[in-house]
Coordinates of C-alpha atoms in Angstrom, one line a residue:
X282 CA 140.9 81.8 42.4
X283 CA 141.3 85.5 43.1
X284 CA 144.1 87.5 44.5
X285 CA 143.4 90.7 46.3
X286 CA 145.8 93.5 47.0
X287 CA 145.0 95.6 50.1
X288 CA 145.9 99.3 50.5
X289 CA 147.3 99.3 54.0
X290 CA 151.1 99.7 53.6
X291 CA 152.4 103.1 54.6
X292 CA 156.0 104.1 54.5
X293 CA 158.2 106.6 56.1
X294 CA 161.5 108.1 54.9
X295 CA 165.0 107.7 56.4
X296 CA 167.5 110.5 56.1
X297 CA 170.9 108.9 56.5
X298 CA 172.8 105.6 56.4
X299 CA 174.0 105.9 60.0
X300 CA 170.4 106.3 61.1
X301 CA 169.3 103.4 59.0
X302 CA 172.0 101.2 60.4
X303 CA 171.1 102.1 63.9
X304 CA 167.5 101.3 63.5
X305 CA 168.3 98.1 61.6
X306 CA 170.5 96.9 64.4
X307 CA 168.0 98.0 67.0
X308 CA 165.4 95.8 65.3
X309 CA 167.7 92.8 65.9
X310 CA 168.3 89.8 63.6
X311 CA 165.2 89.1 61.6
X312 CA 163.7 85.7 60.9
X313 CA 162.3 84.8 57.5
X314 CA 158.6 84.4 58.3
X315 CA 155.8 83.0 60.4
X316 CA 153.4 80.4 58.9
X317 CA 150.0 79.3 60.1
X318 CA 147.4 76.9 58.8
X319 CA 144.0 75.6 59.9
X320 CA 141.6 72.9 58.8
X321 CA 138.4 73.5 60.6
X322 CA 135.0 72.9 58.9
X323 CA 132.3 75.0 60.6
X324 CA 134.8 77.4 62.1
X325 CA 135.7 81.0 61.0
X326 CA 139.1 80.0 59.6
X327 CA 140.0 83.5 58.4
X328 CA 139.7 84.9 61.9
X329 CA 141.6 82.0 63.5
X330 CA 144.4 82.6 61.0
X331 CA 144.4 86.3 61.7
X332 CA 144.9 85.7 65.4
X333 CA 147.5 83.0 64.7
X334 CA 149.5 85.5 62.5
X335 CA 149.0 88.2 65.2
X336 CA 150.8 85.8 67.6
X337 CA 153.6 85.3 65.0
X338 CA 154.1 89.0 64.2
X339 CA 157.5 89.0 65.7
X340 CA 158.7 86.6 63.0
X341 CA 158.1 89.2 60.2
X342 CA 156.7 92.6 59.8
X343 CA 156.9 93.4 56.1
X344 CA 153.8 91.8 54.8
X345 CA 150.9 89.5 55.7
X346 CA 148.5 87.4 53.8
X347 CA 145.8 84.7 54.1
X348 CA 144.5 82.2 51.6
X349 CA 141.1 80.6 52.2
X350 CA 139.7 77.5 50.4
X351 CA 136.1 76.2 50.4
X352 CA 136.5 73.0 48.4
X353 CA 135.9 74.7 45.1
X354 CA 138.3 77.7 44.9
X355 CA 141.1 79.5 46.7
X356 CA 141.0 83.2 47.6
X357 CA 144.2 85.0 48.6
X358 CA 144.4 88.4 50.3
X359 CA 147.8 89.9 51.0
X360 CA 149.5 93.2 51.4
X361 CA 152.6 95.0 52.7
X362 CA 152.3 95.9 56.4
X363 CA 151.6 94.5 59.8
X364 CA 148.9 91.9 60.3
X365 CA 146.6 94.5 62.0
X366 CA 147.2 96.9 59.1
X367 CA 146.5 94.5 56.3
X368 CA 143.3 92.9 57.7
X369 CA 140.1 94.4 59.1
X370 CA 136.8 92.9 60.0
X371 CA 135.3 93.5 56.6
X372 CA 138.1 91.8 54.8
X373 CA 138.1 88.8 57.1
X374 CA 134.4 88.4 56.8
X375 CA 134.7 88.1 53.0
X376 CA 137.2 85.1 53.4
X377 CA 135.0 82.0 53.9
X378 CA 135.9 78.4 53.7
X379 CA 136.9 75.3 55.7
X380 CA 140.7 75.7 55.6
X381 CA 143.2 78.6 55.5
X382 CA 146.9 79.3 55.1
X383 CA 148.5 82.4 56.6
X384 CA 151.9 84.1 56.4
X385 CA 153.7 87.0 58.0
X386 CA 156.9 88.0 56.1
X387 CA 160.3 89.3 56.6
X388 CA 162.3 89.1 53.4
X389 CA 165.4 87.0 53.3
X390 CA 165.1 86.1 49.7
X391 CA 163.6 88.7 47.3
X392 CA 162.7 92.3 47.7
X393 CA 160.0 93.7 50.0
X394 CA 157.4 94.0 47.2
X395 CA 153.7 93.1 47.0
X396 CA 154.5 90.3 44.5
X397 CA 156.8 88.7 47.1
X398 CA 154.2 88.7 49.8
X399 CA 152.7 85.4 50.7
X400 CA 150.9 83.0 50.5
X401 CA 152.1 82.5 47.0
X402 CA 149.7 81.1 44.5
X403 CA 150.0 79.0 41.3
X404 CA 147.6 77.2 39.0
X405 CA 148.4 73.5 39.0
X406 CA 149.1 71.7 35.7
X407 CA 146.7 69.0 36.7
X408 CA 143.9 71.4 37.6
X409 CA 143.0 73.6 40.5
X410 CA 145.5 75.7 42.5
X411 CA 148.0 75.8 45.3
X412 CA 148.6 78.4 48.0
X413 CA 151.8 78.2 50.0
X414 CA 153.5 79.8 53.0
X415 CA 157.1 79.3 53.7
X416 CA 159.5 79.9 56.6
X417 CA 163.2 79.5 55.9
X418 CA 165.6 79.8 53.0
X419 CA 166.6 77.3 50.3
X420 CA 170.2 76.9 49.4
X421 CA 169.8 75.5 45.9
X422 CA 167.5 78.2 44.5
X423 CA 169.6 79.0 41.4
X424 CA 169.5 75.4 40.3
X425 CA 165.7 75.2 40.8
X426 CA 165.2 78.6 39.0
X427 CA 167.2 77.5 36.0
X428 CA 165.2 74.3 35.8
X429 CA 161.9 76.2 35.8
X430 CA 163.2 78.6 33.1
X431 CA 160.4 80.7 31.6
X432 CA 157.8 79.1 33.9
X433 CA 159.1 81.3 36.7
X434 CA 157.4 84.2 35.1
X435 CA 154.0 82.4 34.8
X436 CA 153.1 83.6 38.3
X437 CA 153.2 87.1 39.9
X438 CA 156.8 88.0 38.9
X439 CA 157.8 87.0 42.4
X440 CA 161.5 86.7 43.2
X441 CA 161.5 84.4 46.2
X442 CA 162.5 80.8 46.9
X443 CA 158.9 80.3 48.2
X444 CA 157.5 81.0 44.8
X445 CA 159.9 78.6 43.3
X446 CA 158.6 75.8 45.6
X447 CA 155.0 76.7 44.6
X448 CA 155.9 76.6 40.9
X449 CA 157.6 73.3 41.2
X450 CA 154.6 71.8 43.0
X451 CA 152.2 73.3 40.5
X452 CA 154.0 72.0 37.4
X453 CA 154.1 68.4 38.5
X454 CA 152.0 66.1 36.3
X455 CA 150.7 63.9 39.1
X456 CA 147.0 64.0 39.8
X457 CA 147.3 64.8 43.5
X458 CA 149.3 67.4 45.4
X459 CA 150.6 64.6 47.7
X460 CA 152.3 63.0 44.7
X461 CA 153.7 66.4 43.7
X462 CA 155.0 67.1 47.2
X463 CA 156.7 63.6 47.5
X464 CA 158.4 64.3 44.2
X465 CA 159.5 67.9 44.9
X466 CA 160.3 68.1 48.6
X467 CA 163.2 65.7 48.5
X468 CA 164.9 68.0 45.9
X469 CA 164.8 71.1 48.1
X470 CA 168.0 72.0 50.0
X471 CA 168.2 74.3 53.0
X472 CA 165.5 75.3 55.5
X473 CA 161.8 75.1 54.9
X474 CA 158.8 74.9 57.2
X475 CA 155.8 74.9 54.8
X476 CA 152.1 75.2 55.1
X477 CA 150.2 74.9 51.9
X478 CA 146.8 73.8 50.5
X479 CA 144.8 73.0 47.4
X480 CA 141.0 73.7 47.4
X481 CA 140.2 71.0 49.9
X482 CA 143.2 69.7 51.8
X483 CA 145.8 71.3 54.2
X484 CA 149.4 70.2 54.0
X485 CA 152.5 70.9 56.2
X486 CA 156.1 69.9 55.6
X487 CA 159.4 70.5 57.4
X488 CA 162.9 70.1 55.9
X489 CA 164.9 67.0 56.9
X490 CA 167.1 69.0 59.3
X491 CA 164.1 70.6 61.1
X492 CA 166.0 73.9 61.2
X493 CA 163.0 76.1 62.0
X494 CA 160.1 75.0 64.2
X495 CA 156.7 73.8 63.0
X496 CA 154.1 72.4 65.3
X497 CA 150.7 70.7 65.1
X498 CA 147.7 71.5 67.4
X499 CA 144.1 70.3 67.8
X500 CA 141.2 72.7 68.1
X501 CA 138.2 70.8 69.4
X502 CA 135.0 71.7 71.1
X503 CA 132.3 69.1 71.6
X504 CA 129.6 71.8 71.3
X505 CA 130.8 72.8 67.8
X506 CA 129.1 71.7 64.5
X507 CA 128.9 67.9 63.8
X508 CA 130.9 68.5 60.6
X509 CA 134.1 68.9 62.7
X510 CA 133.3 66.2 65.2
X511 CA 134.6 63.1 63.3
X512 CA 138.1 64.2 62.5
X513 CA 138.5 67.3 64.7
X514 CA 139.9 70.7 63.8
X515 CA 143.6 71.1 63.3
X516 CA 146.1 73.9 63.4
X517 CA 149.7 74.1 62.1
X518 CA 152.0 77.0 63.2
X519 CA 155.6 78.1 63.4
X520 CA 155.4 78.3 67.2
X521 CA 153.3 77.0 70.0
X522 CA 152.4 80.6 71.1
X523 CA 150.2 80.7 68.0
X524 CA 148.3 77.6 69.1
X525 CA 147.7 79.2 72.5
X526 CA 146.2 82.3 71.1
X527 CA 143.5 80.3 69.1
X528 CA 142.8 77.9 72.0
X529 CA 144.4 74.9 70.3
X530 CA 146.1 72.1 72.3
X531 CA 149.7 71.2 71.3
X532 CA 149.9 67.7 69.9
X533 CA 153.4 67.4 68.6
X534 CA 156.1 68.9 66.4
X535 CA 156.0 68.2 62.6
X536 CA 159.0 65.9 62.3
X537 CA 162.0 66.8 60.1
X538 CA 161.4 65.2 56.7
X539 CA 157.7 64.7 57.3
X540 CA 154.8 65.6 55.0
X541 CA 151.5 66.0 56.9
X542 CA 148.2 65.8 55.1
X543 CA 145.0 67.0 56.9
X544 CA 141.5 66.5 55.5
X545 CA 138.1 65.1 56.6
X546 CA 139.8 61.8 57.6
X547 CA 142.1 63.7 60.0
X548 CA 145.9 64.0 59.8
X549 CA 148.1 61.4 58.1
X550 CA 151.8 61.4 57.7
X551 CA 154.2 60.6 54.9
X552 CA 157.9 60.7 55.1
X553 CA 159.8 62.3 52.1
X554 CA 163.3 62.1 53.7
X555 CA 165.1 60.7 56.7
X556 CA 165.5 63.0 59.6
X557 CA 168.9 64.6 60.3
X558 CA 167.9 67.0 63.0
X559 CA 169.7 70.4 63.3
X560 CA 167.4 72.8 64.9
X561 CA 168.3 76.5 64.9
X562 CA 170.0 77.4 68.2
X563 CA 169.3 81.1 67.6
X564 CA 165.6 80.4 67.9
X565 CA 166.3 80.0 71.7
X566 CA 168.4 83.2 71.8
X567 CA 166.2 85.7 70.0
X568 CA 163.8 84.6 67.3
X569 CA 161.1 82.7 69.1
X570 CA 158.6 84.3 71.5
X571 CA 159.5 83.5 75.1
X572 CA 156.1 81.9 75.7
X573 CA 156.8 79.3 73.0
X574 CA 158.3 75.8 73.5
X575 CA 160.8 74.3 71.1
X576 CA 161.7 70.6 71.2
X577 CA 160.1 70.3 74.6
X578 CA 162.1 73.2 76.1
X579 CA 160.6 76.5 77.2
X580 CA 162.2 79.4 75.4
X581 CA 161.8 81.6 78.5
X582 CA 163.3 79.1 80.8
X583 CA 166.3 78.7 78.4
X584 CA 166.9 82.4 78.3
X585 CA 166.8 82.8 82.1
X586 CA 169.2 79.9 82.5
X587 CA 171.5 81.5 79.9
X588 CA 171.5 84.6 82.2
X589 CA 172.5 82.5 85.2
X590 CA 175.3 80.8 83.1
X591 CA 176.5 84.2 82.0
X592 CA 176.7 85.4 85.6
X593 CA 178.9 82.4 86.5
X594 CA 181.1 82.7 83.5
X595 CA 181.5 86.5 83.5
X596 CA 181.0 88.0 87.0
X597 CA 181.5 91.7 87.7
X598 CA 181.1 94.0 90.7
X599 CA 178.1 96.2 90.0
X600 CA 175.1 97.9 91.6
X601 CA 172.3 97.1 89.1
X602 CA 171.5 94.6 86.3
X603 CA 169.4 96.2 83.6
X604 CA 168.1 94.5 80.4
X605 CA 167.9 95.9 76.9
X606 CA 164.1 95.5 76.4
X607 CA 162.5 93.3 75.5
X608 CA 164.7 90.4 74.4
X609 CA 167.3 90.9 77.1
X610 CA 164.8 90.7 80.0
X611 CA 164.8 86.9 80.8
X612 CA 168.6 86.7 80.6
X613 CA 168.9 89.8 82.8
X614 CA 166.6 88.2 85.4
X615 CA 168.8 85.1 85.4
X616 CA 172.0 87.1 85.7
X617 CA 170.6 89.1 88.6
X618 CA 169.4 85.9 90.3
X619 CA 172.7 84.1 90.0
X620 CA 174.9 87.1 90.8
X621 CA 172.9 88.6 93.7
X622 CA 173.0 92.0 92.0
X623 CA 169.6 93.7 92.0
X624 CA 167.5 93.7 88.8
X625 CA 166.2 97.1 87.6
X626 CA 164.4 98.6 84.7
X627 CA 166.8 101.3 83.5
X628 CA 165.6 101.6 79.9
X629 CA 162.2 102.4 78.4
X630 CA 161.4 101.0 75.0
X631 CA 159.1 102.5 72.3
X632 CA 157.8 99.4 70.6
X633 CA 156.5 101.1 67.6
X634 CA 159.7 102.6 66.2
X635 CA 161.0 100.8 63.1
X636 CA 157.5 99.9 61.9
X637 CA 156.0 103.0 60.2
X638 CA 156.8 106.5 61.1
X639 CA 157.3 110.0 59.7
X640 CA 160.8 111.1 58.8
X641 CA 162.6 112.5 61.9
X642 CA 164.2 115.9 62.0
X643 CA 168.0 116.1 61.9
X644 CA 168.1 116.9 65.6
X645 CA 166.2 113.7 66.4
X646 CA 168.2 111.7 63.8
X647 CA 171.4 112.5 65.7
X648 CA 169.9 111.0 68.8
X649 CA 168.4 108.1 66.8
X650 CA 168.6 105.5 69.5
X651 CA 166.4 107.6 71.7
X652 CA 163.4 106.9 69.4
X653 CA 163.9 103.3 70.3
X654 CA 165.2 103.4 73.9
X655 CA 165.4 106.1 76.6
X656 CA 167.2 105.9 79.9
X657 CA 165.7 106.4 83.4
X658 CA 168.2 108.8 84.8
X659 CA 167.1 108.5 88.4
X660 CA 167.7 104.7 88.2
X661 CA 171.0 104.9 86.3
X662 CA 172.9 108.0 87.7
X663 CA 176.0 107.2 89.8
X664 CA 175.6 103.4 89.5
X665 CA 177.7 100.6 88.1
X666 CA 175.5 98.9 85.5
X667 CA 175.4 95.4 84.0
X668 CA 173.6 95.8 80.7
X669 CA 172.3 92.5 79.4
X670 CA 171.4 92.1 75.7
X671 CA 170.6 89.0 73.5
X672 CA 173.2 89.5 70.8
X673 CA 175.5 91.9 69.0
X674 CA 175.4 92.0 65.2
X675 CA 176.9 95.2 63.8
X676 CA 177.3 96.9 67.2
X677 CA 175.6 100.2 66.2
X678 CA 172.9 100.0 68.8
X679 CA 175.1 98.9 71.7
X680 CA 177.6 101.6 70.9
X681 CA 174.9 104.3 71.0
X682 CA 173.4 102.7 74.1
X683 CA 176.6 102.8 76.1
X684 CA 177.1 106.4 75.1
X685 CA 173.6 107.2 76.2
X686 CA 173.9 105.5 79.5
X687 CA 177.1 107.4 80.3
X688 CA 175.3 110.7 79.4
X689 CA 172.6 109.7 81.8
X690 CA 175.2 109.5 84.6
X691 CA 176.2 105.8 84.8
X692 CA 179.4 105.3 86.7
X693 CA 180.4 102.1 84.8
X694 CA 178.8 100.2 82.0
X695 CA 179.5 96.4 81.7
X696 CA 177.9 94.7 78.7
X697 CA 176.9 91.1 78.9
X698 CA 175.6 89.2 75.9
X699 CA 173.4 86.1 76.2
X700 CA 174.7 84.5 73.0
X701 CA 178.2 83.7 71.8
X702 CA 179.7 86.2 69.2
X703 CA 177.8 86.1 65.9
X704 CA 180.7 85.6 63.5
X705 CA 179.1 83.9 60.5
X706 CA 176.0 84.8 58.3
X707 CA 172.9 82.6 58.2
X708 CA 171.8 81.1 54.9
X709 CA 168.8 79.3 56.3
X710 CA 166.4 82.1 56.9
X711 CA 167.8 84.7 59.4
X712 CA 168.7 88.0 57.9
X713 CA 172.1 88.6 59.6
X714 CA 174.4 91.0 58.0
X715 CA 177.1 89.9 55.6
X716 CA 180.2 88.6 57.3
X717 CA 182.0 91.9 56.6
X718 CA 179.3 93.7 58.6
X719 CA 179.4 91.4 61.6
X720 CA 181.4 93.2 64.2
X721 CA 182.6 90.0 65.9
X722 CA 183.8 88.3 62.6
X723 CA 186.9 90.5 62.3
X724 CA 187.5 91.5 65.9
X725 CA 188.3 89.9 69.3
X726 CA 186.2 90.6 72.4
X727 CA 188.6 93.3 73.6
X728 CA 188.4 95.1 70.2
X729 CA 184.6 95.0 70.3
X730 CA 184.6 96.3 73.8
X731 CA 186.8 99.3 72.8
X732 CA 184.5 99.9 69.8
X733 CA 181.4 100.0 72.1
X734 CA 183.1 102.1 74.7
X735 CA 182.1 99.7 77.5
X736 CA 184.1 99.1 80.7
X737 CA 183.9 95.4 80.1
X738 CA 182.2 93.0 77.6
X739 CA 181.5 89.3 77.9
X740 CA 179.5 86.8 75.9
X741 CA 178.1 83.5 77.1
X742 CA 180.0 80.5 75.9
X743 CA 178.6 78.3 73.1
X744 CA 178.8 75.3 75.6
X745 CA 176.8 77.3 78.1
X746 CA 174.1 78.2 75.6
X747 CA 173.7 74.7 74.4
X748 CA 173.5 73.4 78.0
X749 CA 170.8 75.9 78.8
X750 CA 168.8 74.9 75.7
X751 CA 169.0 71.2 76.9
X752 CA 169.3 69.9 73.3
X753 CA 171.8 67.4 72.1
X754 CA 174.7 69.4 70.6
X755 CA 174.7 67.3 67.4
X756 CA 171.0 68.1 66.8
X757 CA 171.5 71.9 66.7
X758 CA 172.5 74.3 63.9
X759 CA 175.1 76.6 65.4
X760 CA 176.5 77.9 62.1
X761 CA 176.2 81.6 63.0
X762 CA 178.4 81.0 66.0
X763 CA 180.9 78.3 64.8
X764 CA 180.7 78.4 60.9
X765 CA 179.7 74.8 60.6
X766 CA 176.7 74.6 58.2
X767 CA 174.6 71.4 58.4
X768 CA 173.5 71.9 54.7
X769 CA 176.5 72.3 52.4
X770 CA 176.7 75.7 50.6
X771 CA 178.0 76.4 47.1
X772 CA 179.9 79.6 46.5
X773 CA 176.9 81.1 44.6
X774 CA 174.8 80.6 47.7
X775 CA 177.4 82.2 50.0
X776 CA 177.9 85.2 47.7
X777 CA 174.7 85.7 45.9
X778 CA 172.8 87.7 48.4
X779 CA 169.1 87.9 49.1
X780 CA 168.3 89.5 45.7
X781 CA 170.0 86.8 43.6
X782 CA 166.8 85.6 42.0
X783 CA 166.2 89.1 40.7
X784 CA 169.5 88.8 38.7
X785 CA 167.8 86.3 36.4
X786 CA 164.5 88.0 36.2
X787 CA 163.1 89.5 33.1
X788 CA 162.7 93.1 31.8
X789 CA 160.7 95.6 33.8
X790 CA 159.7 93.2 36.6
X791 CA 163.3 92.8 37.5
X792 CA 164.1 96.6 37.3
X793 CA 161.1 97.4 39.5
X794 CA 162.0 94.8 42.1
X795 CA 165.6 95.9 42.3
X796 CA 164.7 99.6 42.5
X797 CA 162.2 98.8 45.3
X798 CA 164.8 96.6 47.1
X799 CA 167.4 99.4 47.2
X800 CA 164.9 102.1 47.8
X801 CA 164.7 100.5 51.2
X802 CA 168.2 101.8 52.0
X803 CA 166.7 105.3 52.2
X804 CA 163.1 104.3 53.1
X805 CA 162.5 102.7 56.5
X806 CA 159.9 100.0 55.8
X807 CA 157.7 98.0 58.1
X808 CA 160.6 97.0 60.4
X809 CA 163.5 99.3 59.6
X810 CA 165.5 96.6 57.9
X811 CA 167.7 97.3 54.9
X812 CA 169.7 95.2 52.4
X813 CA 173.4 95.1 53.1
X814 CA 175.8 97.4 51.2
X815 CA 177.3 94.3 49.5
X816 CA 174.1 93.9 47.6
X817 CA 174.7 97.2 45.8
X818 CA 177.5 95.8 43.7
X819 CA 176.4 95.6 40.1
X820 CA 172.9 96.8 40.8
X821 CA 172.8 99.2 37.9
X822 CA 173.5 96.5 35.4
X823 CA 170.9 94.2 36.9
X824 CA 168.3 96.9 36.6
X825 CA 169.3 97.7 33.1
X826 CA 170.5 101.2 34.1
X827 CA 173.8 103.1 33.7
X828 CA 174.5 104.5 37.1
X829 CA 177.1 107.3 37.4
X830 CA 176.5 108.6 41.0
X831 CA 174.9 107.3 44.1
X832 CA 173.3 103.9 43.1
X833 CA 170.5 104.3 45.7
X834 CA 169.5 107.7 44.7
X835 CA 169.6 106.9 41.0
X836 CA 167.6 103.7 41.4
X837 CA 165.0 105.5 43.4
X838 CA 164.8 108.2 40.7
X839 CA 164.7 105.6 38.0
X840 CA 161.8 103.8 39.7
X841 CA 159.8 107.0 40.2
X842 CA 160.7 108.6 36.8
X843 CA 160.7 105.6 34.4
X844 CA 157.8 103.8 36.0
X845 CA 156.0 107.0 36.8
X846 CA 152.3 106.4 37.5
X847 CA 152.3 103.2 35.5
X848 CA 152.0 99.8 37.0
X849 CA 154.5 97.0 36.2
X850 CA 152.5 96.0 33.0
X851 CA 152.7 99.6 31.7
X852 CA 149.0 100.3 32.4
X853 CA 148.0 103.3 34.6
X854 CA 148.1 102.5 38.2
X855 CA 144.8 102.5 40.0
X856 CA 144.1 103.5 43.6
X857 CA 142.4 101.1 46.0
X858 CA 142.1 97.3 46.0
X859 CA 142.2 95.4 42.7
X860 CA 141.1 91.8 42.2
X861 CA 142.3 89.4 39.6
X862 CA 139.7 87.4 37.6
X863 CA 138.9 84.0 39.0
X864 CA 141.1 81.3 37.5
X865 CA 143.7 83.9 36.5
X866 CA 146.5 81.7 37.9
X867 CA 147.7 84.3 40.4
X868 CA 148.6 87.2 38.0
X869 CA 149.1 90.5 39.7
X870 CA 145.8 92.5 40.0

């Protein structure tokens, strides 16, 4: 096995906390990840995976990786950055095999570091290796980490629940990965949609609640090589839109509590837990692409119907309905249709802000929202506006947006939100703020309206959203709206934060991971997301540093000064890609 680090990730600098908050909120709530897998002898599996990940880019923009197996070995290539930044034609052409596992990451457990990029890799105790990609968050990670003990550090010093799953599977004494999976998966709590492989077989698994989506597709062409004719070629992905981009036909969802095994004999299914379905309702609101289908329901159709419901529940006299692009567009269309108020494009979005950019000047920073959105004055001036957005998390973006629309000449600004108030954090793989940061958790609708400076504010009702999704209410996870969590949570899971595994790390690896994590409060990464201020508590002790001033500045200085030009092992850092020796077990190159 070999692990390759690319050189693509570029970073920009952020000059102030208000600016960082504004961009973070503008990026919207972030999902844990997108996963993709393909079993297709005779096909270019690396290219198929690249395009599948490209379709899933919205689910994570911090890192991307692909693992390819050819029956004898597994090769992993991963790096921080967008899919198109990490992979090029030369890299993809070097990844050959008959199956692949791909991942695009947004961190909800562990820092945004190369070690935490996926697919994760471990050498199996029984021989061979395992590469794994994970969407979701476990809720019993501290228990699992304590069980592994020193074996946690046998990999790449990763600090993610995904690496814990990989380590647990790898340490199992059973001769097959199927046996390992059937022993380990029932012990995992929380949300997990997994795609993983050994050298010859592709596997997929979904938690018993089916919190996040995972689908199976078939990629067949009678003209293709005979090697694929008997069993067909198969694709597993987080969303159906990824099947579409590679030309695969949707077959079915991976069932909650199901382990799917795909090899030359075709797919076969094993059940590791009974299904207790609680699909994430917020997937319909924001996370999934509108051209995806979840549980038989079109995401786009759901969002349009939510807009119609919102118009009936919260009518207002106005001249124009405008969306906050792009996530507010379907609901705004529905609102305009049901209300009879004309639909218009009043805001122009720059889609590239919040990925990678040069530090803005102070003048631009003071108008930070304009890097993301800019008003069309000739459309807005003198008009009463209904502004439709998908959700309000901290309120920073909406506050700046209302101010900007008034400056552009809007006579009135009425904000309509196509989800209920987000009052509770998510512990299953969506990086909402802590509850203290959620504007709706401590304020009523009128207080939020005053904070935003809008003429009126209304959210769709939870009942209206559920009805639009056309799912049984008892089969949905609605925890971020009503605080009812389908998987019980301990106090440590509620309070530990996304960096809790780093608190039990060892030595320099922990210090580096923590420094990098909190460096992101002053450095805008691939998507402009930052850890919450709550995570700063105790950070100096965790990194083994005595902090007397600003913890962010001192941690950044410690990382740059103490680590200097040395890598995490103390050896001089090298420029360019570095490859670990075959059979190294996934140690960092």
